[in-house]
PDB file of C-alpha atoms in Angstrom:
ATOM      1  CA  UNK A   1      33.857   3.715  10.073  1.00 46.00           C
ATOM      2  CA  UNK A   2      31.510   0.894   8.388  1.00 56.00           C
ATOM      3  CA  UNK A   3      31.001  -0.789   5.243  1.00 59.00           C
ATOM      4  CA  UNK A   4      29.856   2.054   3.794  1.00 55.00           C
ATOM      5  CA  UNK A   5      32.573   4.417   4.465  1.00 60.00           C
ATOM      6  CA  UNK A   6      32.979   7.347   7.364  1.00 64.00           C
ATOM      7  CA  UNK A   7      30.133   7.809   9.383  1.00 64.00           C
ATOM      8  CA  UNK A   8      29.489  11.246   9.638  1.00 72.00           C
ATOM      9  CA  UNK A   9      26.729  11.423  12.613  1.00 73.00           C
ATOM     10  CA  UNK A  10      23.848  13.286  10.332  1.00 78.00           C
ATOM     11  CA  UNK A  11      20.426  11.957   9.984  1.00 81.00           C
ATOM     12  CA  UNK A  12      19.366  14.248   7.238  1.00 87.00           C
ATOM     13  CA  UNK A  13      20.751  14.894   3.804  1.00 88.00           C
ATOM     14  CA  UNK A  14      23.077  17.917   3.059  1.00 89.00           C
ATOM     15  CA  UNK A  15      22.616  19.505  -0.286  1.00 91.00           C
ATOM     16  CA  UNK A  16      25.912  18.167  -1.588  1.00 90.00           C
ATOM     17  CA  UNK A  17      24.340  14.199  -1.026  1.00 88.00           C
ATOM     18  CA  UNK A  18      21.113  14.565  -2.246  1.00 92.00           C
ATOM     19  CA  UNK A  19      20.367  14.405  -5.818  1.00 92.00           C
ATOM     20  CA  UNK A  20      17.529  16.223  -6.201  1.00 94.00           C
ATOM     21  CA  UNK A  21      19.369  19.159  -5.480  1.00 94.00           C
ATOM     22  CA  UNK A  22      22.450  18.145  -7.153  1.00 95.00           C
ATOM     23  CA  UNK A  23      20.507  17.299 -10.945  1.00 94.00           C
ATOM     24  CA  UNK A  24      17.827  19.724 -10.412  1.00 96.00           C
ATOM     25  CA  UNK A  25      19.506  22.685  -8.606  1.00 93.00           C
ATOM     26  CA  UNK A  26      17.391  25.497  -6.787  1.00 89.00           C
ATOM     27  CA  UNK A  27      15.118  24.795  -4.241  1.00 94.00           C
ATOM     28  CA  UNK A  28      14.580  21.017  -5.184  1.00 96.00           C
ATOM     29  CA  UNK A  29      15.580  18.656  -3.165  1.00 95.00           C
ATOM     30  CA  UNK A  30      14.460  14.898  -1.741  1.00 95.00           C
ATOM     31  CA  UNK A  31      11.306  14.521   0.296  1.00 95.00           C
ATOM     32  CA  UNK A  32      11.694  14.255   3.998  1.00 93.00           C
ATOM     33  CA  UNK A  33       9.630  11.494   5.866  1.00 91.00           C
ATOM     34  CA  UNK A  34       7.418  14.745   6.812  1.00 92.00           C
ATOM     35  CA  UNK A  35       6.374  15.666   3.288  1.00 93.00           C
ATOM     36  CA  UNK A  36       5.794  11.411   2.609  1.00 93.00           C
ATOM     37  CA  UNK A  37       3.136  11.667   5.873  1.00 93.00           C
ATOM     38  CA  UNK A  38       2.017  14.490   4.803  1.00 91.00           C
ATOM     39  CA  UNK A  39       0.814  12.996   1.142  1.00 92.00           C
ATOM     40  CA  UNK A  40       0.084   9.958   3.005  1.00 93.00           C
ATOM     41  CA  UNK A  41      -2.568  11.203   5.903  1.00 93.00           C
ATOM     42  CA  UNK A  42      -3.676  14.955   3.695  1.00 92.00           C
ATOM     43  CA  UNK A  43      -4.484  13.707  -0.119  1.00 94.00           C
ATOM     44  CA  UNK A  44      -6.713  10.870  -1.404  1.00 95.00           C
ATOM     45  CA  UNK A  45      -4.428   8.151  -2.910  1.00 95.00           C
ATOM     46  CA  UNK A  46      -6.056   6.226  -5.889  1.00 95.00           C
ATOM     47  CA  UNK A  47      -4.253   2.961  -7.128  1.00 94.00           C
ATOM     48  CA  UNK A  48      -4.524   3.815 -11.207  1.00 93.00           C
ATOM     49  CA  UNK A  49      -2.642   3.274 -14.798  1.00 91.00           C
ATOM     50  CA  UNK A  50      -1.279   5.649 -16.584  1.00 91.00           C
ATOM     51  CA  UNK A  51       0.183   5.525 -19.830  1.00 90.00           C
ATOM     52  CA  UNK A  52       0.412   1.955 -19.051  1.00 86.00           C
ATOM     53  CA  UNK A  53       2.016   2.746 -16.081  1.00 85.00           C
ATOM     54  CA  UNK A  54       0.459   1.629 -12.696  1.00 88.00           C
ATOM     55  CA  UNK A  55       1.035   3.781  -9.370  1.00 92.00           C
ATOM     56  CA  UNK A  56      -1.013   5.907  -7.502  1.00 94.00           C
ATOM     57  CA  UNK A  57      -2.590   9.383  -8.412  1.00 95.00           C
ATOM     58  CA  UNK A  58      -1.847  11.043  -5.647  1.00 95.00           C
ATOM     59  CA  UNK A  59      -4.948  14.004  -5.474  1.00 95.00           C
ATOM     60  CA  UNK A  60      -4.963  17.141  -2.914  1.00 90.00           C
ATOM     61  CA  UNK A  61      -8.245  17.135  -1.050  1.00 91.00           C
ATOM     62  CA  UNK A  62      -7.775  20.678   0.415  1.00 87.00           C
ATOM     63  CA  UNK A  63      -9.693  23.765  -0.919  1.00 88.00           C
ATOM     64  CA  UNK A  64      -7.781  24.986  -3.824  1.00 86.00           C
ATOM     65  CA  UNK A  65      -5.992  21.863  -4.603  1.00 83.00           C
ATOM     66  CA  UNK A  66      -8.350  19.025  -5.450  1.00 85.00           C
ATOM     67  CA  UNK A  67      -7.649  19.640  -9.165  1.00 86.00           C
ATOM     68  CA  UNK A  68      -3.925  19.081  -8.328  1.00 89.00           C
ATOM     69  CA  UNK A  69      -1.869  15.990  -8.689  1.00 92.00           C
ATOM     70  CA  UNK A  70       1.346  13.902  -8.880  1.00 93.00           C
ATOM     71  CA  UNK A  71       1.444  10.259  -9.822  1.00 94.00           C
ATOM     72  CA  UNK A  72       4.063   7.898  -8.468  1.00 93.00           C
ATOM     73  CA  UNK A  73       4.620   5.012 -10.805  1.00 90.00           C
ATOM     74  CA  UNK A  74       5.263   1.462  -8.864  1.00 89.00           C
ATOM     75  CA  UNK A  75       8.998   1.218  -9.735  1.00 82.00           C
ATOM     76  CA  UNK A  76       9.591  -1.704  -7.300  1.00 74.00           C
ATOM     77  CA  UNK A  77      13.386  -1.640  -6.368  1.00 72.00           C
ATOM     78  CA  UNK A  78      17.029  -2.288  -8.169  1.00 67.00           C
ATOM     79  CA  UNK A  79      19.596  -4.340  -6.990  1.00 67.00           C
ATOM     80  CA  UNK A  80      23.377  -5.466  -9.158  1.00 64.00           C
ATOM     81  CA  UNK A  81      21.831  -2.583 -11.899  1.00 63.00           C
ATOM     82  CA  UNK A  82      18.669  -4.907 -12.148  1.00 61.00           C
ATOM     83  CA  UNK A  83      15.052  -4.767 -11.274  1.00 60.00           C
ATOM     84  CA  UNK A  84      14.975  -7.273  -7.752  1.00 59.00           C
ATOM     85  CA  UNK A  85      11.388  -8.404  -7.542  1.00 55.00           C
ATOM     86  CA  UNK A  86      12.754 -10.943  -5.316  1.00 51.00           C
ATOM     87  CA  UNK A  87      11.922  -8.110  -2.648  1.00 48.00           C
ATOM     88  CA  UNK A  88       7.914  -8.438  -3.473  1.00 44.00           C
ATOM     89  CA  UNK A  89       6.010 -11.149  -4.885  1.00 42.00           C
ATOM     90  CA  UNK A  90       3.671  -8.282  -5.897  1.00 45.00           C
ATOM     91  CA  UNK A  91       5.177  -6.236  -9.408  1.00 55.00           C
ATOM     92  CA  UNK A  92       2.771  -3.220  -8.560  1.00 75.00           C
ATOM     93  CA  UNK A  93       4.818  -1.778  -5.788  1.00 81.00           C
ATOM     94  CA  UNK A  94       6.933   1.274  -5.479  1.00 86.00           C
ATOM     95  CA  UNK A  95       9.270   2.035  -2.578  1.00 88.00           C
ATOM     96  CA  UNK A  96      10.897   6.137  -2.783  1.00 91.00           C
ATOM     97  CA  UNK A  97      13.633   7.376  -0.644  1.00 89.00           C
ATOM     98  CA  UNK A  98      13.170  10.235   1.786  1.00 92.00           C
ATOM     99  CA  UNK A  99      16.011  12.497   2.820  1.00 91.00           C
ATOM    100  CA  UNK A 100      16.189  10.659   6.201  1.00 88.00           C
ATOM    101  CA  UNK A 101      17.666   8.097   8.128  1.00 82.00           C
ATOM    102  CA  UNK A 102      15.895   5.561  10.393  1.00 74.00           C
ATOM    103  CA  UNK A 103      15.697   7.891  13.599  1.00 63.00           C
ATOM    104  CA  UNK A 104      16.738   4.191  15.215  1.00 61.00           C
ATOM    105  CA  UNK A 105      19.837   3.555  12.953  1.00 52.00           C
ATOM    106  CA  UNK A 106      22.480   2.810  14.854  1.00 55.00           C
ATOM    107  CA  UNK A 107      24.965   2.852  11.295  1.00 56.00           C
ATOM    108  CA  UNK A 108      23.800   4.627   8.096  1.00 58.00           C
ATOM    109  CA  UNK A 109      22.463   1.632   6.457  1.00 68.00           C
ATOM    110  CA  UNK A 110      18.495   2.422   7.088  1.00 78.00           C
ATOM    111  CA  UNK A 111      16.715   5.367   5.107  1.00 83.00           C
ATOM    112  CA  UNK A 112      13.125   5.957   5.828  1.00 87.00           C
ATOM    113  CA  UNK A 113      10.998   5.619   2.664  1.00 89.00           C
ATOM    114  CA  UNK A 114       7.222   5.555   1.613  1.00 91.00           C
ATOM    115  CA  UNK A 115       6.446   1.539   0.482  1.00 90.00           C
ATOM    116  CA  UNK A 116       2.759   0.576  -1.502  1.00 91.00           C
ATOM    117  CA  UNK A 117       1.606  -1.862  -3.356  1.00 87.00           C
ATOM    118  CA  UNK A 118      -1.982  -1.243  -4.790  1.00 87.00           C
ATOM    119  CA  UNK A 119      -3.123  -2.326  -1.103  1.00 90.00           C
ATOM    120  CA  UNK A 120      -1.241  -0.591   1.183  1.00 91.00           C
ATOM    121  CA  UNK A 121       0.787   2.445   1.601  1.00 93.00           C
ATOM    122  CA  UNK A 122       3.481   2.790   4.637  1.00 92.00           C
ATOM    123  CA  UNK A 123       5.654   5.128   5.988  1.00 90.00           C
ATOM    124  CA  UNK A 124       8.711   2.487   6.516  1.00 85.00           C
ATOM    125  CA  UNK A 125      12.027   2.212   6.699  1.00 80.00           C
ATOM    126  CA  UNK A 126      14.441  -0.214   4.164  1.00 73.00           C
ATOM    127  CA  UNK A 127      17.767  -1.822   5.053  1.00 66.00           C
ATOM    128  CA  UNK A 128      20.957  -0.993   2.249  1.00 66.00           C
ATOM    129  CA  UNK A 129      21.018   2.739   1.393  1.00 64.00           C
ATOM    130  CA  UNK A 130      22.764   0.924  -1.583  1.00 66.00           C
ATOM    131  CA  UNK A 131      19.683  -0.490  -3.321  1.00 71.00           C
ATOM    132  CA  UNK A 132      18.048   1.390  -5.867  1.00 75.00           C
ATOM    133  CA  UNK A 133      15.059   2.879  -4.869  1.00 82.00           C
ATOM    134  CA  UNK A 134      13.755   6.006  -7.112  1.00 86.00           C
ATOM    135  CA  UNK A 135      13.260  10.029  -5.500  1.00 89.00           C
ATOM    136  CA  UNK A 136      10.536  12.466  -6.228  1.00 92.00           C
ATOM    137  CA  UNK A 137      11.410  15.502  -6.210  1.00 93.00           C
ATOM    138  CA  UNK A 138       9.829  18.210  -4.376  1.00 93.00           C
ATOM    139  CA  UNK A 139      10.698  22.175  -4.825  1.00 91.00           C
ATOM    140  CA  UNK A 140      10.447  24.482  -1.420  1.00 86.00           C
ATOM    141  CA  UNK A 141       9.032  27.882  -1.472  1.00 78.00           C
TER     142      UNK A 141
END
């Protein structure tokens, strides 16, 4: 057991715990720290506001899918039902949950996550599975 309740021994979400799935249904689900890499290291990644929003445009660069895109706002993290910029003393920064535990978690308290500010962008890992952190959504073929 730990603070968090029964610890079950997997490293990857089920269906029934991830709420992709749950609120979206079908084939949607959470991003696994494969599909963040694979963003990370296959599509050009331009820091950019939209709709007053800032985030990154996240562009394919692979034949027939530069014209395609998602944009991840910088939605920083919640704490207590609160934005906690405590965490960053930069506000354009976004930090998104993966579907995955750290691979070196010895409880269930670390989940692997893509971190950026307009500078950087980092496959990394965060501490508290109970701070709020936003998902985006993928759908499998």
């Amino acid at each position: 057991d730990t603070k968090y309740g029964k610890y079950d021994g997997r490293t990857v979400l089920t269906a029934a715990d991830d709420a992709a799935q749950q609120h979206l249904g079908g084939k949607w689900q959470i991003p696994s720290s494969s599909d963040w890499y694979e963003l990370y290291t296959q599509c050009s990644w331009g820091w950019t506001t939209i709709n007053g929003i800032k985030g990154y445009k996240i562009c394919g660069i692979k034949e027939g899918y530069r014209d395609n895109y998602i944009f991840i706002p910088a939605a920083g993290i919640w704490t207590n039902k609160k934005p906690d910029l405590s965490e960053t003393t930069d506000t354009s920064w976004g930090n998104y949950w993966s579907n995955e535990l750290h691979h070196n978690a010895l409880t269930c308290e670390c989940g692997i996550t893509i971190e950026f500010t307009k500078n950087t962008i980092k496959i990394s890992d965060i501490e508290g599975r109970y701070k709020g952190l936003p998902i985006r959504a993928v759908l499998r073929k």
